[in-house]
Tab-separated table of C-alpha atoms in Angstrom:
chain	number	residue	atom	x	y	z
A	1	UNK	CA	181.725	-19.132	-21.740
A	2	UNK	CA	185.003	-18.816	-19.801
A	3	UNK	CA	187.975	-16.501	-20.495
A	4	UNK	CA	189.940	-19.170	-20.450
A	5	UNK	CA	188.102	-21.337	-23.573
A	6	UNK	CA	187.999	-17.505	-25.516
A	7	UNK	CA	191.462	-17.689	-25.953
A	8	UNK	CA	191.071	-21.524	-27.388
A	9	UNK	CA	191.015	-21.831	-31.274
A	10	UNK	CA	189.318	-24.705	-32.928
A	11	UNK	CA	191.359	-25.858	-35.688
A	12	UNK	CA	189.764	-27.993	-38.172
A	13	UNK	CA	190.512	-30.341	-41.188
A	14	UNK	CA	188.058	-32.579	-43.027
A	15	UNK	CA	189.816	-34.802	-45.598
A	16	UNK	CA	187.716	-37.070	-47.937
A	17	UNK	CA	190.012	-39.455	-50.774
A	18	UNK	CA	188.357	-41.049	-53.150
A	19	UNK	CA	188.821	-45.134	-53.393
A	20	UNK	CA	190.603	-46.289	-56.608
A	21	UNK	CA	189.664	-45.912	-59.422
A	22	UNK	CA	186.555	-43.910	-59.081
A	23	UNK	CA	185.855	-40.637	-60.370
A	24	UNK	CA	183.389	-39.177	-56.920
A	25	UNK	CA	184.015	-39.949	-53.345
A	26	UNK	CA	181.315	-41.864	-51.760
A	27	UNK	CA	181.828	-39.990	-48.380
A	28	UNK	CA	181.131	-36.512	-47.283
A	29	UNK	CA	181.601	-33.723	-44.988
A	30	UNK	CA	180.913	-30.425	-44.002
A	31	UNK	CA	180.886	-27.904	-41.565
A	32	UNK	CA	177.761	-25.737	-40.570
A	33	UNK	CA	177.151	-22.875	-38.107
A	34	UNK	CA	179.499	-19.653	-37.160
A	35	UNK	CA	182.293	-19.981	-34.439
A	36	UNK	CA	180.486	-19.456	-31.815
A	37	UNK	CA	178.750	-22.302	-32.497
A	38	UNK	CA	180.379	-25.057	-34.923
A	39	UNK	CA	179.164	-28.091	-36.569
A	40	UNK	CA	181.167	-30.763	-38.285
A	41	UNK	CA	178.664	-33.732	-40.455
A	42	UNK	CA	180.506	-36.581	-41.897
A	43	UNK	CA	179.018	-39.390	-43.545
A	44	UNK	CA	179.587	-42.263	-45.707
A	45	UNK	CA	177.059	-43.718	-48.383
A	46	UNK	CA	176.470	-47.209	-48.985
A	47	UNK	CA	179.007	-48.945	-51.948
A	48	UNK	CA	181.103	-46.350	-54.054
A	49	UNK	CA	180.285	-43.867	-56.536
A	50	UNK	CA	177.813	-41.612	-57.395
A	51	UNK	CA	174.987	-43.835	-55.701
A	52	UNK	CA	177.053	-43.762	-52.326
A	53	UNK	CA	178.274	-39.540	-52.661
A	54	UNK	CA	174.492	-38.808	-53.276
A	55	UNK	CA	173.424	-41.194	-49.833
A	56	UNK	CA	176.981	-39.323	-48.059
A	57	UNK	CA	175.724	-35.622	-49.554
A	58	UNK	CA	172.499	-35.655	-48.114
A	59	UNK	CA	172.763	-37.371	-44.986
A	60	UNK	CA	175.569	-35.306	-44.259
A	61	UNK	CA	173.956	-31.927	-45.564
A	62	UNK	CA	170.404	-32.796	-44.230
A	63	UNK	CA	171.733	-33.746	-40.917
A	64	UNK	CA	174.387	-30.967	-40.266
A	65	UNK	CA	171.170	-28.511	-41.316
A	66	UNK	CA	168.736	-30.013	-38.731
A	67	UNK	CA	171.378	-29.825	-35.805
A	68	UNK	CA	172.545	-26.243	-36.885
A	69	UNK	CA	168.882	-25.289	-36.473
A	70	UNK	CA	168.817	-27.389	-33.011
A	71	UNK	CA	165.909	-29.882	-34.124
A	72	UNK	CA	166.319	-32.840	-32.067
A	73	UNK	CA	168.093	-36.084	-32.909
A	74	UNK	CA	165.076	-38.209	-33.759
A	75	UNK	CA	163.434	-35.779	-36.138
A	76	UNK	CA	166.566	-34.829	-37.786
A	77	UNK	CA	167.345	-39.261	-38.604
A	78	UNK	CA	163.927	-39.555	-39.311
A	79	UNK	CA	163.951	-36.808	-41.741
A	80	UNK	CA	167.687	-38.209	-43.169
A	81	UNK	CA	165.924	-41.884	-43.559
A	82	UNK	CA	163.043	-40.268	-45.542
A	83	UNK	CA	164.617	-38.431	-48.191
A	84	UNK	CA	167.181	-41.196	-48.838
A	85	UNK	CA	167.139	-42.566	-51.987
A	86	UNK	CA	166.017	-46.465	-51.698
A	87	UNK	CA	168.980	-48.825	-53.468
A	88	UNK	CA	167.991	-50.743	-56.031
A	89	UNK	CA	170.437	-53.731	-55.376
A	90	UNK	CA	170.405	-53.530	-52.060
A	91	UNK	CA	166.887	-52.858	-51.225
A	92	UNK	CA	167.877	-50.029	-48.650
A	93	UNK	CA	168.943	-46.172	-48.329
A	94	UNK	CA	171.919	-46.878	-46.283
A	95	UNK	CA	174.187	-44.224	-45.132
A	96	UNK	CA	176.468	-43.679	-41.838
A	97	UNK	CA	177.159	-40.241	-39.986
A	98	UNK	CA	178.999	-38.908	-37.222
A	99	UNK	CA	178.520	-35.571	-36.231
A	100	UNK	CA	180.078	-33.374	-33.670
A	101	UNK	CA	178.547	-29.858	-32.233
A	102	UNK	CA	180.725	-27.711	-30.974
A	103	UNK	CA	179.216	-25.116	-28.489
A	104	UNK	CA	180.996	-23.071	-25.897
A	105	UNK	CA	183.840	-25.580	-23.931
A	106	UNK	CA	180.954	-28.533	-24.503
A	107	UNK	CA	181.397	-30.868	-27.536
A	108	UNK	CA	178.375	-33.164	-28.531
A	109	UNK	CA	179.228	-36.184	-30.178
A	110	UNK	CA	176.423	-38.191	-32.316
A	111	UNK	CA	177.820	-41.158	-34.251
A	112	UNK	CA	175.693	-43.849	-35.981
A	113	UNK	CA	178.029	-46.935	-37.617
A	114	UNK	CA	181.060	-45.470	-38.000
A	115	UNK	CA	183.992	-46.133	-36.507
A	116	UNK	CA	184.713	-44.542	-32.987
A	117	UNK	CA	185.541	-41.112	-32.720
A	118	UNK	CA	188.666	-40.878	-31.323
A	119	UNK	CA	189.756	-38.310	-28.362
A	120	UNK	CA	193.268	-37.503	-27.702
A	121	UNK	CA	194.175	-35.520	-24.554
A	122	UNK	CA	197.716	-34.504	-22.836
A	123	UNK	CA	198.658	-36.259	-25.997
A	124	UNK	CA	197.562	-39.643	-24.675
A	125	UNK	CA	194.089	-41.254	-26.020
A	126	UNK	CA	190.788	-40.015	-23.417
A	127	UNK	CA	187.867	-41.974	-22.599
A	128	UNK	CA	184.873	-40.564	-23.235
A	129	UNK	CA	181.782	-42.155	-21.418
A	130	UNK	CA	178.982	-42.888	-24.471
A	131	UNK	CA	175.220	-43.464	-24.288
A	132	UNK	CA	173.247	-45.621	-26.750
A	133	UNK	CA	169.919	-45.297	-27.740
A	134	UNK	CA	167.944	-46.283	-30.509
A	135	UNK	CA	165.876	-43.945	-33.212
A	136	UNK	CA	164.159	-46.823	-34.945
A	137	UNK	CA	166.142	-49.479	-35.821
A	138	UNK	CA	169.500	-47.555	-35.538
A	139	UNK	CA	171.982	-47.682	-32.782
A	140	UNK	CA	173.001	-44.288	-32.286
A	141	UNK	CA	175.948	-43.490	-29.361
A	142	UNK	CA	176.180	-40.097	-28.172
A	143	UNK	CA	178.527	-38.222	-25.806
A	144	UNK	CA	179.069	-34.838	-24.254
A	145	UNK	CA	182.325	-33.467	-23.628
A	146	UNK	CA	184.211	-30.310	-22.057
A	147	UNK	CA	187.005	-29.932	-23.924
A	148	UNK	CA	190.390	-28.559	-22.637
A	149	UNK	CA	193.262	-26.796	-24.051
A	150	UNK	CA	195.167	-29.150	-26.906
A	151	UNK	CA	192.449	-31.948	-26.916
A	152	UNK	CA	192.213	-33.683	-29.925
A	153	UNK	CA	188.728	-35.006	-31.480
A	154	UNK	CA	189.719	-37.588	-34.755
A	155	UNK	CA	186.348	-38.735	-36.679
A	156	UNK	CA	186.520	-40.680	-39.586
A	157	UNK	CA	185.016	-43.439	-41.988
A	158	UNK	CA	185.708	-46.911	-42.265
A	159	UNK	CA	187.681	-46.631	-45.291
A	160	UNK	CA	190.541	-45.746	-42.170
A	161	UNK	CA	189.882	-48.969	-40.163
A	162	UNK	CA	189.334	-50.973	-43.035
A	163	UNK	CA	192.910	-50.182	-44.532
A	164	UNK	CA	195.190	-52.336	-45.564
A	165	UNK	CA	192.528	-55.588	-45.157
A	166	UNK	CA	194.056	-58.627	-46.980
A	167	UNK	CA	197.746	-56.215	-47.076
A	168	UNK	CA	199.850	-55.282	-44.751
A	169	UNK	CA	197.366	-54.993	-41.911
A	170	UNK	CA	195.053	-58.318	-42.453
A	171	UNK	CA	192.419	-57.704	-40.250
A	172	UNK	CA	192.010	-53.959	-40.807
A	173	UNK	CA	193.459	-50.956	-38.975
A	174	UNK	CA	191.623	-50.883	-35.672
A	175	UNK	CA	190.980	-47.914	-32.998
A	176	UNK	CA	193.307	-48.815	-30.770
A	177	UNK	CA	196.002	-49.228	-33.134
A	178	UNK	CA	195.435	-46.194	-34.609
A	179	UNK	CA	195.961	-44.375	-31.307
A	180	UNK	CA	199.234	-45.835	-30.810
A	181	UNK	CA	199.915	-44.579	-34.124
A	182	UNK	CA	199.011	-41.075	-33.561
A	183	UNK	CA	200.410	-41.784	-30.056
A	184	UNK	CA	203.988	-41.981	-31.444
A	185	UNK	CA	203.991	-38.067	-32.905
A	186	UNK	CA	203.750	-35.453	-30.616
A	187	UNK	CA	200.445	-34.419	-31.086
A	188	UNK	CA	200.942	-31.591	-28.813
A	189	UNK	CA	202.307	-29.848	-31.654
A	190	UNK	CA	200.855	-31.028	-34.480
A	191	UNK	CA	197.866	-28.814	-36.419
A	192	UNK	CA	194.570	-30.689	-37.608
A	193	UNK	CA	196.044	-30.686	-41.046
A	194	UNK	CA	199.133	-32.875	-39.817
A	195	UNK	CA	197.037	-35.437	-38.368
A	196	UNK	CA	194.788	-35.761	-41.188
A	197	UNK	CA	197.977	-35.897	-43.546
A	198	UNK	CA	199.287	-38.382	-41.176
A	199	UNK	CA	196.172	-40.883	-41.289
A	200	UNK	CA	195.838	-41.128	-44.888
A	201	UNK	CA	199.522	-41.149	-45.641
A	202	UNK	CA	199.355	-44.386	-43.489
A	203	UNK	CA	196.180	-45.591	-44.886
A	204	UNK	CA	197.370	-45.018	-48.185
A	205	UNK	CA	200.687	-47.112	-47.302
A	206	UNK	CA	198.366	-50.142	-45.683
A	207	UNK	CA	196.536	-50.341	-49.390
A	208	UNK	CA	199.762	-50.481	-51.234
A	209	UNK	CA	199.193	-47.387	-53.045
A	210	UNK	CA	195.613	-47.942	-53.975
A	211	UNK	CA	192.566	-47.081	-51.787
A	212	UNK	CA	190.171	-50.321	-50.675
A	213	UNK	CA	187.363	-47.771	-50.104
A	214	UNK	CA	186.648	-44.271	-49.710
A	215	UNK	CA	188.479	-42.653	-47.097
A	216	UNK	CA	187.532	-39.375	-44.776
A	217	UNK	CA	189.125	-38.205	-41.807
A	218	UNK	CA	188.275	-34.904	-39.649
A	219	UNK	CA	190.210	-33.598	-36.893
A	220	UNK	CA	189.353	-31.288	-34.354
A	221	UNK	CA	192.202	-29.823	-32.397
A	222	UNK	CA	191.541	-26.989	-29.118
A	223	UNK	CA	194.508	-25.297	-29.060
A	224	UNK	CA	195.573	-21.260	-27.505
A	225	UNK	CA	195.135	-18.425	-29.844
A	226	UNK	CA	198.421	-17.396	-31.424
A	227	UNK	CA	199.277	-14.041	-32.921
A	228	UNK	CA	201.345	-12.923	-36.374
A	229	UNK	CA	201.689	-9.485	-37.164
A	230	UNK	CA	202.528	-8.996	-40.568
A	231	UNK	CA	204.218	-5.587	-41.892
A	232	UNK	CA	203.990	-5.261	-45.705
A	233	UNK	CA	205.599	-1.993	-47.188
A	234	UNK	CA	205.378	1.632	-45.340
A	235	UNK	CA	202.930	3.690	-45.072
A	236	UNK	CA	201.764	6.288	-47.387
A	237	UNK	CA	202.909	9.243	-45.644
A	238	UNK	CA	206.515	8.609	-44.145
A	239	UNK	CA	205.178	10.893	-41.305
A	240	UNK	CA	203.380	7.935	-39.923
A	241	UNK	CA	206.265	5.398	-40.314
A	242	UNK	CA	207.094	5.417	-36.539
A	243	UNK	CA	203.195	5.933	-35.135
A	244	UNK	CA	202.502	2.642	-37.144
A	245	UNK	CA	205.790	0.528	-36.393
A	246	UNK	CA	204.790	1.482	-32.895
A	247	UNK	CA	201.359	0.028	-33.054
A	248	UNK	CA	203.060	-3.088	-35.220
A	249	UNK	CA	205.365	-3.819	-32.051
A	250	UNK	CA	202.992	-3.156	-29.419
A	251	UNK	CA	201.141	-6.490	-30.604
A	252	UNK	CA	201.532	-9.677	-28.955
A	253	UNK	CA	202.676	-12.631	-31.254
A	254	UNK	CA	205.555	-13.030	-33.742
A	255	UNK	CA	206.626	-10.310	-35.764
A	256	UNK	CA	207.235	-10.821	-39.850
A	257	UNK	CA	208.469	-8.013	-42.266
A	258	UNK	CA	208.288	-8.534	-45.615
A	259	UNK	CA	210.368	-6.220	-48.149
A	260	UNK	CA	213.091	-4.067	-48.469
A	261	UNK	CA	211.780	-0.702	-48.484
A	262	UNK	CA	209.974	-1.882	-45.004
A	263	UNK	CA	213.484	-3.538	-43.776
A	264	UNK	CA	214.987	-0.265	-44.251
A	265	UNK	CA	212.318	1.682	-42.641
A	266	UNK	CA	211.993	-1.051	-39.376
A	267	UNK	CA	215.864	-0.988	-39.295
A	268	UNK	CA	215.696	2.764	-38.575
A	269	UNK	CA	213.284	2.628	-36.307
A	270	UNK	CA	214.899	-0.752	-34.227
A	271	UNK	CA	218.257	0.876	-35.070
A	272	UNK	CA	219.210	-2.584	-35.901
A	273	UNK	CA	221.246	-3.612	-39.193
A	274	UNK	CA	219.419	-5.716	-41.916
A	275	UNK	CA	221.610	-8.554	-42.287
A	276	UNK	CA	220.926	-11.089	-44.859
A	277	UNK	CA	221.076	-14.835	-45.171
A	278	UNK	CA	222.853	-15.684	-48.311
A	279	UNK	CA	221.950	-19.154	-49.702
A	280	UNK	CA	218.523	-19.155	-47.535
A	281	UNK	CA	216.373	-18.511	-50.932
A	282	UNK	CA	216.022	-20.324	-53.965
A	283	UNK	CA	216.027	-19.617	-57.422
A	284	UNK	CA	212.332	-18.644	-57.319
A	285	UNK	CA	212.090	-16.901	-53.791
A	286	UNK	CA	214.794	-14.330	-52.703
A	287	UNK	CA	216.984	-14.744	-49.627
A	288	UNK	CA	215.630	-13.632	-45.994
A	289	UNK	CA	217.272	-11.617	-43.659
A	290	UNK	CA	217.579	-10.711	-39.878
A	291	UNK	CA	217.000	-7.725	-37.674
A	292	UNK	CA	217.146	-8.312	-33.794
A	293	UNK	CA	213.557	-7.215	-32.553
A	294	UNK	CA	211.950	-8.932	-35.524
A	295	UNK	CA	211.234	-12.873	-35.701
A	296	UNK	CA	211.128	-12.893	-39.128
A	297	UNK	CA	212.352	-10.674	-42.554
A	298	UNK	CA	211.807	-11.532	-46.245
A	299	UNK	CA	211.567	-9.723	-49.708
A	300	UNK	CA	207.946	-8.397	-50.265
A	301	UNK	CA	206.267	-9.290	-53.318
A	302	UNK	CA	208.095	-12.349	-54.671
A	303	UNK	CA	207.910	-14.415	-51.268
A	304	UNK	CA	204.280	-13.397	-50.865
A	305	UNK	CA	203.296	-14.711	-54.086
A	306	UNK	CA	204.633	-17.899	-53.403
A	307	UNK	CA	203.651	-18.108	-49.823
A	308	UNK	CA	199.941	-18.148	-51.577
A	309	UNK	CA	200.752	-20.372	-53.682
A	310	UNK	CA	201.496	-22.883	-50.845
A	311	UNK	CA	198.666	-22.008	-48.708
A	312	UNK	CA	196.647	-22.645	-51.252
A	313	UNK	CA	198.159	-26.164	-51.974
A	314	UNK	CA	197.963	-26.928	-48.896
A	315	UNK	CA	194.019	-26.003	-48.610
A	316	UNK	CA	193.759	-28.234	-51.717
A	317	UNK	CA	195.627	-30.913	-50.689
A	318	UNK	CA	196.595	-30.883	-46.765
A	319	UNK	CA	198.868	-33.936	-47.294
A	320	UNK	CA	201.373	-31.644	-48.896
A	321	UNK	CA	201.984	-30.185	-45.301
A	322	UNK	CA	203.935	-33.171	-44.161
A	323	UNK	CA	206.300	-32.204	-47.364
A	324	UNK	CA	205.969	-28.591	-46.054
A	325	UNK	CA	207.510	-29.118	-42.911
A	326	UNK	CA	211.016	-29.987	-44.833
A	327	UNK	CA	211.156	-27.155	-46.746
A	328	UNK	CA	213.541	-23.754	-45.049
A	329	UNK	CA	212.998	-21.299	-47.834
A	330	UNK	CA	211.818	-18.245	-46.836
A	331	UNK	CA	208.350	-19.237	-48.479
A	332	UNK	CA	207.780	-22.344	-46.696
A	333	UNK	CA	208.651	-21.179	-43.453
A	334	UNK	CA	206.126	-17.800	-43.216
A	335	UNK	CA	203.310	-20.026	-44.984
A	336	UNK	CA	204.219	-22.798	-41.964
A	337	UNK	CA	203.947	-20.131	-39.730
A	338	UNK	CA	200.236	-18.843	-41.298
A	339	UNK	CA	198.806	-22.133	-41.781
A	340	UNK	CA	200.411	-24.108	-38.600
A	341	UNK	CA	201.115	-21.937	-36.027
A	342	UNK	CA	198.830	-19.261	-36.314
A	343	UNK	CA	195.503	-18.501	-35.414
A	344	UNK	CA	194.967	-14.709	-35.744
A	345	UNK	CA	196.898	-12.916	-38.315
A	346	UNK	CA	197.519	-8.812	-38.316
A	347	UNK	CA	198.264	-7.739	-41.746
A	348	UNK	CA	199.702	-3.552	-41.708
A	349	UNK	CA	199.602	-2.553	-45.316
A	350	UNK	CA	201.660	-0.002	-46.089
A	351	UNK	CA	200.135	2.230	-48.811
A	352	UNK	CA	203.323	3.736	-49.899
A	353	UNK	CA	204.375	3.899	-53.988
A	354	UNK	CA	207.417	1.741	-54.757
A	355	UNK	CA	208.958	3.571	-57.762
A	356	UNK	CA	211.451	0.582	-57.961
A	357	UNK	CA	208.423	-1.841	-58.800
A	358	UNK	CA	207.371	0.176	-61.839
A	359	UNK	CA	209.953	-1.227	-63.494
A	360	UNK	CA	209.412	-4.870	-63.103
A	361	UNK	CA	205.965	-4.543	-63.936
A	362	UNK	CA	204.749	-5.163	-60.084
A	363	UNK	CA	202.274	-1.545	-59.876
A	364	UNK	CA	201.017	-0.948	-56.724
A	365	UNK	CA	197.382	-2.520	-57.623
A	366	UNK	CA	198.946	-6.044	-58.150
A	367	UNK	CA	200.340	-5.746	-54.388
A	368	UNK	CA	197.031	-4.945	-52.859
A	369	UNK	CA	195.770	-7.982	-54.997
A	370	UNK	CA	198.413	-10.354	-53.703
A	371	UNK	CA	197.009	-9.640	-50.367
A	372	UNK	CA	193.718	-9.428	-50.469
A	373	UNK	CA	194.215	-12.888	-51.936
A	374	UNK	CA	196.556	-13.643	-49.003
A	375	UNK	CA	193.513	-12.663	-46.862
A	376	UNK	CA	191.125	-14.517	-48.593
A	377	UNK	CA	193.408	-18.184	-48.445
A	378	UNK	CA	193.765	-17.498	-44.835
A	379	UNK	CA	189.904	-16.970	-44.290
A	380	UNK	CA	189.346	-20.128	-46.068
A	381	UNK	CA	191.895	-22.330	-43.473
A	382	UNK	CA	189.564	-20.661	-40.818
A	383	UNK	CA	192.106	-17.904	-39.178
A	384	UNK	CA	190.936	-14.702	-37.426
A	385	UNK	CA	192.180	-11.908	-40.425
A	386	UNK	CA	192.378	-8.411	-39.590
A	387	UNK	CA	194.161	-5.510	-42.283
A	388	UNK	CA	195.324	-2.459	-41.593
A	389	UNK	CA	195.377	-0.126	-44.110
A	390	UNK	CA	198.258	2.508	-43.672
């Protein structure tokens, strides 16, 4: 692998919405392997309900499995076709897949009767040369691709292209008209999650408010590694304050305080006033502040309570990032910053007592819970986590 794709960062999103009125999604998807070596299944079962989610489940489980363990292509769809369940009113076990293995700088695409994956590079929609072949009576088209620096990869189900039939898009929403969509943002700086949120806010608007069919979408965005160091409270023994703001500075990447004891203590050491921005909070998250040297200040406890809260939204539901995007409190912005923009995350945690918390009933242990929980939200959206206990 080169040193140039180490520094790349895959940044994924699957998204699956249920059609109307029904209680499971009849697609699936999921993501095998380490990252070194990723691998994202989506699939989506014949009709709706829990017929079509068991088809999507295990063609999508069975096949991500068989490619994780590197058994080839025709034994892995032959395997899929057997354990199918056979439909009763359709006389078949039906289900479609697309699959993408990411190895290295080399993508493989697989993709059996679902609509085209879509590649997006320079921020401009990229031919990529397919094969067919068949395994049986399938029509499988496969393609290998090195990926570069901010190339997109968009997969989905027809429940995208078939949006808005009969509405405001008669014939269905086709590939090429989905590109120009997508083609209109900057997608040069927009994260996986954006896109996804993107597509199904539009598919949802095509419908009229009401799903056709169920929808899934997965993105797959290369993009450079970005750094934020994140300074929560001093350390234990105020000896160490300047040894450790040293080491918090020497990283590369933005720089985020967060509370007032460790404003004070960064202000000393920057020799920089703490200046704060009155009217930048809210009635539930306290204002923020600037120091020059520091790209971003905010109270401590409060404002990282909330910022989980909104990472973990957003992990729920990644539409809410669009919504995200117009919020400025303090909250919004660093969780922006940890879910968006970036892809490694440096947490110093200062070990120090805060007598002052005592009193508002925020001990010590409920900080190191807040971020262990912080850690554990940002694990789950895939980011490189590293603490530093102080």
């Amino acid at each position: 692998m080169s040193g140039r794709f180490e520094a790349l960062y895959l940044d994924l999103c699957c998204v699956s919405r249920n059609k109307h009125a029904e209680a499971l999604c009849g697609d699936f998807s999921q993501t095998f392997g380490s990252r070194e070596r990723r691998i994202v299944a989506v699939s989506d079962g014949l009709g709706s309900g829990v017929r079509a989610n068991i088809l999507a489940t295990l063609t999508a489980t069975i096949l991500g499995t068989l490619l994780e363990r590197r058994i080839p292509l025709e034994e892995c769809i032959e395997t899929v076709a057997g354990t199918l369940p056979v439909s009763k009113e359709h006389g078949l076990a039906y289900a479609t897949f697309t699959a993408a293995e990411v190895e290295g700088d080399v993508v493989y695409l697989v993709n059996y009767d679902n609509p085209t994956v879509l590649i997006f590079r320079n921020g401009k929609p990229f031919r990529c040369p397919y094969t067919v072949r068949f395994v049986g009576d399938k029509e499988i088209h496969e393609a290998r691709l090195q990926v570069q620096e901010g190339d997109y990869i968009v997969m989905m189900t027809d429940g995208v292209t078939h949006s808005g039939i009969g509405k405001h898009s008669p014939n269905g929403w086709d590939s090429r008209e989905i590109g120009q969509f997508l083609c209109r943002r900057d997608l040069t700086a927009l994260s996986s999650a954006e896109v996804c949120a993107l597509l199904l806010e539009e598919c949802l608007r095509l419908c009229d408010g009401e799903r056709d069919d169920d929808t899934t979408v997965a993105v797959l965005h290369f993009r450079k590694r970005e750094q934020l160091n994140l300074m929560i409270g001093p350390p234990r023994d105020k000896k160490d304050d300047e040894r450790v703001l040293r080491l918090f500075f020497r990283k590369a990447g933005c720089h985020v305080v967060c509370g007032g004891n460790t404003s004070k203590m960064v202000s000393r050491y920057l020799n920089q006033p703490v200046q704060v921005l009155m009217g930048s909070g809210t009635e539930e998250v306290p204002d923020m502040a600037v120091i020059d040297g520091v790209d971003m200040v905010t109270e401590g406890v409060i404002t990282l309570e909330r910022v989980c809260q909104i990472c973990q939204q957003v992990l729920e539901e990644p539409e809410t990032v669009l919504a995200l995007e117009q919020e400025l409190d303090p909250a919004s912005l660093l969780a922006r910053m940890l879910m968006n923009e970036a892809t490694n995350v440096n947490i110093f945690f200062g070990m120090a007592a805060n007598e002052a918390h005592d009193d508002i009933g925020i001990g010590f242990e409920k900080k190191l819970s807040l971020i262990r929980r912080l850690e554990e939200l940002l694990n789950q959206a895939g980011k490189t986590v590293k603490i530093s206990y102080c």
